[in-house]
Amino acid sequence: MTGTGLAAIICLALTVINLASLAIALRRLGRPDPASAGLQDAPVTVVRPVCGLETYSEETLGSGFRLAYPHYELIFCVARATDPIVPLVERLIAMHPGVPARLIVGDERVSDNPKLNNCIRGWDEARHDWIVLADSNVLMPEDYIQRLRAAWRSDTGLVCSTPVGTRPGSFWAEVECSFLNTLQARWQYVGEALGLGFAQGKSMLWYRPLLDSRGGIRALAAEIAEDAAATKLVRAMGRKVHLVASPFAQPLGPRRAAEVWSRQLRWARLRRVTFPLFFAPEIGTGAVIPMLAAYPAAGGGLAGVAAMLGTAAAWYGAEWRLAARNGWPWSWRFPLACLARDLLFVPIWLAAWVARDIVWRGNAMDIRTKPARLAADAPAALP
């Protein structure tokens, strides 16, 4: 086979796979879930780990007090009493005396994951068997709990929602939206549609007796990322991870290039460590490789440039359609944001294979697998 033929096959194959994934996501996203019989009125505990102030902290945390669900409680968990988020949480609790809510200060060190450590005491003190673990930057609609509950099936082990970036306050925030929305959320729903659902830690609905039968919340310390541990645990049960019909928003505000790089590199490293076989082909989920292959496939020159532009139009036009269809952020800069994302992801993907440490909100984390970390920390053998 000639180089031109191979380039054409690479370009065509990756483009077809990409368009097929977008078609699956278009069909799956927004599809209403039938109500789960007998579950609608069961009381629910919402546990929200908090750490530091963000642009929309008051709005996202405040949304939890306005849920149109008859029986629920809120538990906020913070590691340190001196955290700047504490006064805001205490003020929100005082402003909504009709909603059972409390703040728990102090974590339990069960893992190298500070977020999981922060959730432990909240989980232990939850009054109800249905428990939602929700990040502080999730903006909860009034029917937040109903939508999570509606996705629960007889074979479900966990219901999740991937975050959808909204309210981008800068170009680099639009780039982050393109990462979160038409790339990561899309593939999350494709995986679920193909029976390979992965957990996402932004919003997770658990049935406590089910998780307790497998070691409880502390079992999620088996991996550096609690959602990776949740995925493996649910699959070991013979159950599935299901997603809500439409994912919940995460308002972004302004972002700098360095912030996008750092966050996406952290997530890429975690995916590489926890699911390396699934992470390896991620390099083909962006348009860079098929665009580069399109140039020699068309014979180079102006024809090659036209082929590259046509490939980009096919990829980003379909992504634009997915974003517009679901009401996600898009503007005239959308194709540029997608291109910047795909160019950025190439060095991110490469760096994810060589680095072992990440920093999450000031906490250094060793992302090697648990056996590798234990081996590294073991005392040297005696001669």
GROMACS .gro file of C-alpha atoms in nm:
model
  383
    1MET     CA    1   0.000   0.000   0.000
    2THR     CA    2   0.130   0.346  -0.088
    3GLY     CA    3   0.170   0.624   0.164
    4THR     CA    4  -0.108   0.814  -0.006
    5GLY     CA    5  -0.346   0.521   0.027
    6LEU     CA    6  -0.259   0.469   0.393
    7ALA     CA    7  -0.314   0.839   0.466
    8ALA     CA    8  -0.652   0.823   0.293
    9ILE     CA    9  -0.757   0.520   0.498
   10ILE     CA   10  -0.650   0.688   0.826
   11CYS     CA   11  -0.835   1.008   0.740
   12LEU     CA   12  -1.150   0.829   0.628
   13ALA     CA   13  -1.158   0.577   0.913
   14LEU     CA   14  -1.112   0.837   1.189
   15THR     CA   15  -1.365   1.069   1.028
   16VAL     CA   16  -1.626   0.795   0.998
   17ILE     CA   17  -1.573   0.691   1.361
   18ASN     CA   18  -1.600   1.053   1.474
   19LEU     CA   19  -1.919   1.118   1.279
   20ALA     CA   20  -2.069   0.791   1.404
   21SER     CA   21  -1.995   0.889   1.765
   22LEU     CA   22  -2.159   1.227   1.711
   23ALA     CA   23  -2.465   1.059   1.560
   24ILE     CA   24  -2.493   0.825   1.862
   25ALA     CA   25  -2.457   1.118   2.102
   26LEU     CA   26  -2.720   1.318   1.914
   27ARG     CA   27  -2.961   1.028   1.944
   28ARG     CA   28  -2.883   0.950   2.309
   29LEU     CA   29  -2.858   1.299   2.463
   30GLY     CA   30  -3.187   1.450   2.570
   31ARG     CA   31  -3.378   1.126   2.539
   32PRO     CA   32  -3.625   1.126   2.829
   33ASP     CA   33  -3.587   0.856   3.091
   34PRO     CA   34  -3.904   0.684   3.211
   35ALA     CA   35  -3.972   0.739   3.578
   36SER     CA   36  -3.832   0.463   3.798
   37ALA     CA   37  -4.134   0.307   3.967
   38GLY     CA   38  -4.146   0.337   4.344
   39LEU     CA   39  -3.834   0.552   4.376
   40GLN     CA   40  -3.967   0.904   4.329
   41ASP     CA   41  -4.043   0.984   4.693
   42ALA     CA   42  -3.758   0.799   4.863
   43PRO     CA   43  -3.557   1.045   5.078
   44VAL     CA   44  -3.216   1.146   4.945
   45THR     CA   45  -2.898   1.286   5.100
   46VAL     CA   46  -2.687   1.520   4.887
   47VAL     CA   47  -2.322   1.530   4.999
   48ARG     CA   48  -2.119   1.820   4.858
   49PRO     CA   49  -1.744   1.837   4.927
   50VAL     CA   50  -1.627   2.199   4.920
   51CYS     CA   51  -1.281   2.351   4.899
   52GLY     CA   52  -1.202   2.714   4.820
   53LEU     CA   53  -1.408   2.984   4.652
   54GLU     CA   54  -1.479   2.980   4.278
   55THR     CA   55  -1.641   3.232   4.044
   56TYR     CA   56  -1.991   3.091   4.079
   57SER     CA   57  -1.967   2.925   4.421
   58GLU     CA   58  -2.263   3.109   4.573
   59GLU     CA   59  -2.486   3.024   4.279
   60THR     CA   60  -2.385   2.660   4.245
   61LEU     CA   61  -2.398   2.585   4.618
   62GLY     CA   62  -2.717   2.787   4.658
   63SER     CA   63  -2.887   2.584   4.386
   64GLY     CA   64  -2.887   2.284   4.618
   65PHE     CA   65  -3.132   2.463   4.850
   66ARG     CA   66  -3.388   2.516   4.573
   67LEU     CA   67  -3.450   2.157   4.463
   68ALA     CA   68  -3.813   2.063   4.397
   69TYR     CA   69  -3.782   1.730   4.576
   70PRO     CA   70  -4.001   1.650   4.877
   71HIS     CA   71  -3.752   1.475   5.106
   72TYR     CA   72  -3.382   1.555   5.092
   73GLU     CA   73  -3.100   1.682   5.310
   74LEU     CA   74  -2.777   1.865   5.228
   75ILE     CA   75  -2.442   1.784   5.386
   76PHE     CA   76  -2.145   2.007   5.307
   77CYS     CA   77  -1.799   1.869   5.384
   78VAL     CA   78  -1.486   2.080   5.422
   79ALA     CA   79  -1.143   1.962   5.532
   80ARG     CA   80  -1.041   2.275   5.729
   81ALA     CA   81  -1.240   2.527   5.933
   82THR     CA   82  -1.020   2.804   5.789
   83ASP     CA   83  -1.122   2.734   5.429
   84PRO     CA   84  -1.262   3.056   5.270
   85ILE     CA   85  -1.573   2.866   5.154
   86VAL     CA   86  -1.691   2.811   5.514
   87PRO     CA   87  -1.855   3.155   5.571
   88LEU     CA   88  -2.046   3.123   5.244
   89VAL     CA   89  -2.179   2.776   5.331
   90GLU     CA   90  -2.280   2.889   5.680
   91ARG     CA   91  -2.461   3.192   5.535
   92LEU     CA   92  -2.650   2.978   5.281
   93ILE     CA   93  -2.757   2.735   5.552
   94ALA     CA   94  -2.884   3.025   5.766
   95MET     CA   95  -3.073   3.172   5.469
   96HIS     CA   96  -3.264   2.847   5.405
   97PRO     CA   97  -3.389   2.719   5.741
   98GLY     CA   98  -3.655   2.507   5.568
   99VAL     CA   99  -3.395   2.278   5.407
  100PRO     CA  100  -3.221   2.029   5.638
  101ALA     CA  101  -2.854   2.115   5.591
  102ARG     CA  102  -2.533   2.103   5.789
  103LEU     CA  103  -2.161   2.158   5.749
  104ILE     CA  104  -1.911   1.894   5.859
  105VAL     CA  105  -1.554   2.010   5.920
  106GLY     CA  106  -1.265   1.766   5.904
  107ASP     CA  107  -1.179   1.486   5.665
  108GLU     CA  108  -1.076   1.123   5.706
  109ARG     CA  109  -0.755   1.020   5.532
  110VAL     CA  110  -0.846   0.694   5.363
  111SER     CA  111  -0.669   0.763   5.032
  112ASP     CA  112  -0.443   0.997   4.837
  113ASN     CA  113  -0.759   1.156   4.695
  114PRO     CA  114  -0.848   1.469   4.899
  115LYS     CA  115  -1.197   1.487   4.752
  116LEU     CA  116  -1.281   1.132   4.861
  117ASN     CA  117  -1.131   1.197   5.205
  118ASN     CA  118  -1.355   1.502   5.231
  119CYS     CA  119  -1.669   1.299   5.156
  120ILE     CA  120  -1.620   1.017   5.407
  121ARG     CA  121  -1.774   1.181   5.713
  122GLY     CA  122  -2.064   1.318   5.511
  123TRP     CA  123  -2.139   0.970   5.380
  124ASP     CA  124  -2.119   0.821   5.729
  125GLU     CA  125  -2.357   1.081   5.873
  126ALA     CA  126  -2.612   1.070   5.588
  127ARG     CA  127  -2.960   0.988   5.717
  128HIS     CA  128  -3.085   0.827   5.395
  129ASP     CA  129  -2.988   0.526   5.184
  130TRP     CA  130  -3.000   0.714   4.853
  131ILE     CA  131  -2.693   0.939   4.846
  132VAL     CA  132  -2.574   1.184   4.582
  133LEU     CA  133  -2.208   1.289   4.580
  134ALA     CA  134  -2.200   1.622   4.395
  135ASP     CA  135  -1.909   1.855   4.328
  136SER     CA  136  -1.936   2.211   4.453
  137ASN     CA  137  -1.930   2.360   4.101
  138VAL     CA  138  -2.234   2.166   3.973
  139LEU     CA  139  -2.531   2.395   3.905
  140MET     CA  140  -2.834   2.194   4.015
  141PRO     CA  141  -3.167   2.248   3.835
  142GLU     CA  142  -3.485   2.214   4.041
  143ASP     CA  143  -3.541   1.860   3.911
  144TYR     CA  144  -3.181   1.755   3.976
  145ILE     CA  145  -3.267   1.460   4.201
  146GLN     CA  146  -3.562   1.349   3.988
  147ARG     CA  147  -3.340   1.331   3.679
  148LEU     CA  148  -3.080   1.126   3.860
  149ARG     CA  149  -3.342   0.891   3.999
  150ALA     CA  150  -3.512   0.854   3.659
  151ALA     CA  151  -3.196   0.702   3.513
  152TRP     CA  152  -3.187   0.420   3.771
  153ARG     CA  153  -3.269   0.077   3.626
  154SER     CA  154  -3.292  -0.274   3.762
  155ASP     CA  155  -2.933  -0.339   3.646
  156THR     CA  156  -2.793  -0.004   3.764
  157GLY     CA  157  -2.505   0.019   4.008
  158LEU     CA  158  -2.450   0.394   3.976
  159VAL     CA  159  -2.606   0.695   3.800
  160CYS     CA  160  -2.381   0.983   3.695
  161SER     CA  161  -2.378   1.307   3.503
  162THR     CA  162  -2.080   1.433   3.311
  163PRO     CA  163  -2.033   1.813   3.343
  164VAL     CA  164  -2.133   2.048   3.062
  165GLY     CA  165  -1.936   2.370   3.050
  166THR     CA  166  -2.150   2.685   3.035
  167ARG     CA  167  -2.098   3.063   3.057
  168PRO     CA  168  -1.748   3.076   2.914
  169GLY     CA  169  -1.593   3.413   3.003
  170SER     CA  170  -1.296   3.399   2.767
  171PHE     CA  171  -1.170   3.222   2.457
  172TRP     CA  172  -0.985   2.966   2.668
  173ALA     CA  173  -1.305   2.899   2.860
  174GLU     CA  174  -1.463   2.823   2.522
  175VAL     CA  175  -1.177   2.580   2.460
  176GLU     CA  176  -1.257   2.415   2.792
  177CYS     CA  177  -1.623   2.396   2.689
  178SER     CA  178  -1.517   2.214   2.373
  179PHE     CA  179  -1.322   1.966   2.587
  180LEU     CA  180  -1.608   1.909   2.830
  181ASN     CA  181  -1.905   1.916   2.595
  182THR     CA  182  -1.868   1.799   2.238
  183LEU     CA  183  -1.566   1.579   2.314
  184GLN     CA  184  -1.575   1.429   2.663
  185ALA     CA  185  -1.952   1.434   2.726
  186ARG     CA  186  -2.009   1.300   2.377
  187TRP     CA  187  -1.780   1.001   2.427
  188GLN     CA  188  -1.920   0.943   2.776
  189TYR     CA  189  -2.267   0.895   2.627
  190VAL     CA  190  -2.132   0.687   2.339
  191GLY     CA  191  -1.964   0.456   2.589
  192GLU     CA  192  -2.289   0.415   2.782
  193ALA     CA  193  -2.483   0.348   2.461
  194LEU     CA  194  -2.233   0.071   2.376
  195GLY     CA  195  -2.261  -0.086   2.722
  196LEU     CA  196  -1.929   0.059   2.845
  197GLY     CA  197  -2.056   0.325   3.083
  198PHE     CA  198  -1.790   0.505   3.286
  199ALA     CA  199  -1.852   0.685   3.613
  200GLN     CA  200  -1.801   1.060   3.632
  201GLY     CA  201  -1.738   1.213   3.973
  202LYS     CA  202  -1.926   1.540   3.921
  203SER     CA  203  -2.265   1.392   4.020
  204MET     CA  204  -2.298   1.034   4.142
  205LEU     CA  205  -2.618   0.873   4.275
  206TRP     CA  206  -2.552   0.571   4.496
  207TYR     CA  207  -2.778   0.328   4.678
  208ARG     CA  208  -2.587   0.289   5.004
  209PRO     CA  209  -2.676  -0.076   5.081
  210LEU     CA  210  -2.548  -0.169   4.736
  211LEU     CA  211  -2.213   0.006   4.783
  212ASP     CA  212  -2.186  -0.110   5.144
  213SER     CA  213  -2.209  -0.469   5.022
  214ARG     CA  214  -1.877  -0.406   4.844
  215GLY     CA  215  -1.692  -0.225   5.121
  216GLY     CA  216  -1.875   0.106   5.131
  217ILE     CA  217  -1.745   0.443   5.024
  218ARG     CA  218  -1.396   0.359   5.150
  219ALA     CA  219  -1.372   0.098   4.873
  220LEU     CA  220  -1.343   0.391   4.630
  221ALA     CA  221  -0.992   0.444   4.766
  222ALA     CA  222  -0.880   0.150   4.551
  223GLU     CA  223  -0.791   0.399   4.274
  224ILE     CA  224  -0.647   0.749   4.284
  225ALA     CA  225  -0.968   0.875   4.118
  226GLU     CA  226  -1.294   0.784   4.292
  227ASP     CA  227  -1.487   0.768   3.967
  228ALA     CA  228  -1.242   0.517   3.819
  229ALA     CA  229  -1.275   0.304   4.132
  230ALA     CA  230  -1.654   0.337   4.110
  231THR     CA  231  -1.653   0.219   3.748
  232LYS     CA  232  -1.451  -0.091   3.828
  233LEU     CA  233  -1.651  -0.166   4.142
  234VAL     CA  234  -1.987  -0.140   3.961
  235ARG     CA  235  -1.864  -0.363   3.680
  236ALA     CA  236  -1.740  -0.618   3.935
  237MET     CA  237  -2.096  -0.628   4.071
  238GLY     CA  238  -2.223  -0.722   3.726
  239ARG     CA  239  -2.411  -0.392   3.711
  240LYS     CA  240  -2.392  -0.085   3.488
  241VAL     CA  241  -2.316   0.285   3.511
  242HIS     CA  242  -2.602   0.485   3.364
  243LEU     CA  243  -2.612   0.854   3.272
  244VAL     CA  244  -2.885   1.112   3.315
  245ALA     CA  245  -3.085   1.202   3.005
  246SER     CA  246  -2.920   1.545   2.984
  247PRO     CA  247  -2.605   1.639   3.178
  248PHE     CA  248  -2.593   1.917   3.436
  249ALA     CA  249  -2.419   2.250   3.385
  250GLN     CA  250  -2.089   2.368   3.526
  251PRO     CA  251  -2.056   2.746   3.477
  252LEU     CA  252  -1.694   2.832   3.398
  253GLY     CA  253  -1.645   3.208   3.382
  254PRO     CA  254  -1.304   3.322   3.256
  255ARG     CA  255  -1.024   3.071   3.204
  256ARG     CA  256  -0.656   3.113   3.122
  257ALA     CA  257  -0.465   2.884   2.888
  258ALA     CA  258  -0.250   2.758   3.177
  259GLU     CA  259  -0.562   2.662   3.374
  260VAL     CA  260  -0.705   2.464   3.085
  261TRP     CA  261  -0.371   2.290   3.027
  262SER     CA  262  -0.330   2.201   3.394
  263ARG     CA  263  -0.684   2.069   3.439
  264GLN     CA  264  -0.696   1.867   3.119
  265LEU     CA  265  -0.349   1.724   3.181
  266ARG     CA  266  -0.454   1.617   3.530
  267TRP     CA  267  -0.761   1.436   3.397
  268ALA     CA  268  -0.560   1.280   3.113
  269ARG     CA  269  -0.302   1.145   3.356
  270LEU     CA  270  -0.575   0.996   3.572
  271ARG     CA  271  -0.739   0.828   3.273
  272ARG     CA  272  -0.404   0.696   3.155
  273VAL     CA  273  -0.330   0.536   3.493
  274THR     CA  274  -0.675   0.394   3.562
  275PHE     CA  275  -0.783   0.284   3.212
  276PRO     CA  276  -0.469   0.277   2.990
  277LEU     CA  277  -0.624   0.062   2.715
  278PHE     CA  278  -0.909   0.309   2.673
  279PHE     CA  279  -0.681   0.611   2.703
  280ALA     CA  280  -0.437   0.500   2.432
  281PRO     CA  281  -0.673   0.554   2.134
  282GLU     CA  282  -0.787   0.894   2.263
  283ILE     CA  283  -0.524   1.054   2.040
  284GLY     CA  284  -0.753   0.969   1.750
  285THR     CA  285  -1.055   1.150   1.891
  286GLY     CA  286  -0.935   1.489   1.768
  287ALA     CA  287  -0.917   1.625   1.415
  288VAL     CA  288  -0.539   1.682   1.402
  289ILE     CA  289  -0.440   1.336   1.276
  290PRO     CA  290  -0.712   1.308   1.007
  291MET     CA  291  -0.641   1.666   0.894
  292LEU     CA  292  -0.272   1.589   0.859
  293ALA     CA  293  -0.353   1.265   0.678
  294ALA     CA  294  -0.591   1.444   0.442
  295TYR     CA  295  -0.309   1.654   0.296
  296PRO     CA  296  -0.100   1.371   0.142
  297ALA     CA  297  -0.415   1.170   0.072
  298ALA     CA  298  -0.527   1.446  -0.166
  299GLY     CA  299  -0.185   1.474  -0.328
  300GLY     CA  300  -0.061   1.781  -0.140
  301GLY     CA  301  -0.060   2.135  -0.275
  302LEU     CA  302  -0.385   2.328  -0.295
  303ALA     CA  303  -0.582   2.006  -0.319
  304GLY     CA  304  -0.423   1.889   0.005
  305VAL     CA  305  -0.506   2.217   0.180
  306ALA     CA  306  -0.864   2.193   0.054
  307ALA     CA  307  -0.886   1.836   0.186
  308MET     CA  308  -0.759   1.949   0.527
  309LEU     CA  309  -1.018   2.227   0.541
  310GLY     CA  310  -1.290   1.990   0.427
  311THR     CA  311  -1.195   1.740   0.697
  312ALA     CA  312  -1.202   2.014   0.960
  313ALA     CA  313  -1.541   2.131   0.835
  314ALA     CA  314  -1.683   1.778   0.860
  315TRP     CA  315  -1.553   1.729   1.215
  316TYR     CA  316  -1.631   2.070   1.360
  317GLY     CA  317  -1.955   2.117   1.169
  318ALA     CA  318  -2.090   1.798   1.325
  319GLU     CA  319  -1.970   1.910   1.670
  320TRP     CA  320  -2.136   2.247   1.619
  321ARG     CA  321  -2.459   2.064   1.541
  322LEU     CA  322  -2.434   1.863   1.864
  323ALA     CA  323  -2.368   2.177   2.070
  324ALA     CA  324  -2.654   2.371   1.907
  325ARG     CA  325  -2.894   2.079   1.939
  326ASN     CA  326  -2.837   2.055   2.315
  327GLY     CA  327  -2.819   2.427   2.390
  328TRP     CA  328  -2.451   2.417   2.478
  329PRO     CA  329  -2.231   2.726   2.429
  330TRP     CA  330  -2.132   2.798   2.070
  331SER     CA  331  -2.031   3.111   1.884
  332TRP     CA  332  -1.844   3.210   1.570
  333ARG     CA  333  -1.526   3.111   1.757
  334PHE     CA  334  -1.651   2.755   1.809
  335PRO     CA  335  -1.441   2.597   1.526
  336LEU     CA  336  -1.133   2.786   1.649
  337ALA     CA  337  -1.192   2.664   2.004
  338CYS     CA  338  -1.225   2.305   1.879
  339LEU     CA  339  -0.906   2.337   1.674
  340ALA     CA  340  -0.719   2.485   1.972
  341ARG     CA  341  -0.849   2.196   2.184
  342ASP     CA  342  -0.727   1.932   1.939
  343LEU     CA  343  -0.386   2.097   1.897
  344LEU     CA  344  -0.353   2.122   2.275
  345PHE     CA  345  -0.456   1.764   2.334
  346VAL     CA  346  -0.164   1.620   2.135
  347PRO     CA  347   0.103   1.736   2.387
  348ILE     CA  348  -0.138   1.662   2.674
  349TRP     CA  349  -0.178   1.302   2.554
  350LEU     CA  350   0.200   1.262   2.520
  351ALA     CA  351   0.272   1.419   2.860
  352ALA     CA  352   0.014   1.194   3.027
  353TRP     CA  353   0.229   0.889   2.951
  354VAL     CA  354   0.542   1.016   3.127
  355ALA     CA  355   0.431   1.215   3.432
  356ARG     CA  356   0.331   1.047   3.757
  357ASP     CA  357   0.240   1.341   3.983
  358ILE     CA  358  -0.046   1.591   3.972
  359VAL     CA  359  -0.157   1.882   4.187
  360TRP     CA  360  -0.526   1.922   4.272
  361ARG     CA  361  -0.618   2.242   4.457
  362GLY     CA  362  -0.279   2.259   4.618
  363ASN     CA  363  -0.267   1.887   4.704
  364ALA     CA  364   0.015   1.686   4.547
  365MET     CA  365  -0.109   1.344   4.433
  366ASP     CA  366   0.091   1.041   4.318
  367ILE     CA  367  -0.113   0.899   4.030
  368ARG     CA  368   0.061   0.567   3.991
  369THR     CA  369  -0.154   0.259   4.044
  370LYS     CA  370  -0.194   0.158   4.406
  371PRO     CA  371   0.038  -0.147   4.380
  372ALA     CA  372   0.308   0.074   4.226
  373ARG     CA  373   0.270   0.333   4.503
  374LEU     CA  374   0.286   0.068   4.773
  375ALA     CA  375   0.595  -0.087   4.616
  376ALA     CA  376   0.765   0.251   4.597
  377ASP     CA  377   0.688   0.323   4.962
  378ALA     CA  378   0.798  -0.019   5.089
  379PRO     CA  379   1.118  -0.033   5.293
  380ALA     CA  380   1.425  -0.155   5.115
  381ALA     CA  381   1.494  -0.526   5.153
  382LEU     CA  382   1.766  -0.624   5.398
  383PRO     CA  383   2.090  -0.744   5.238
   0.00000   0.00000   0.00000
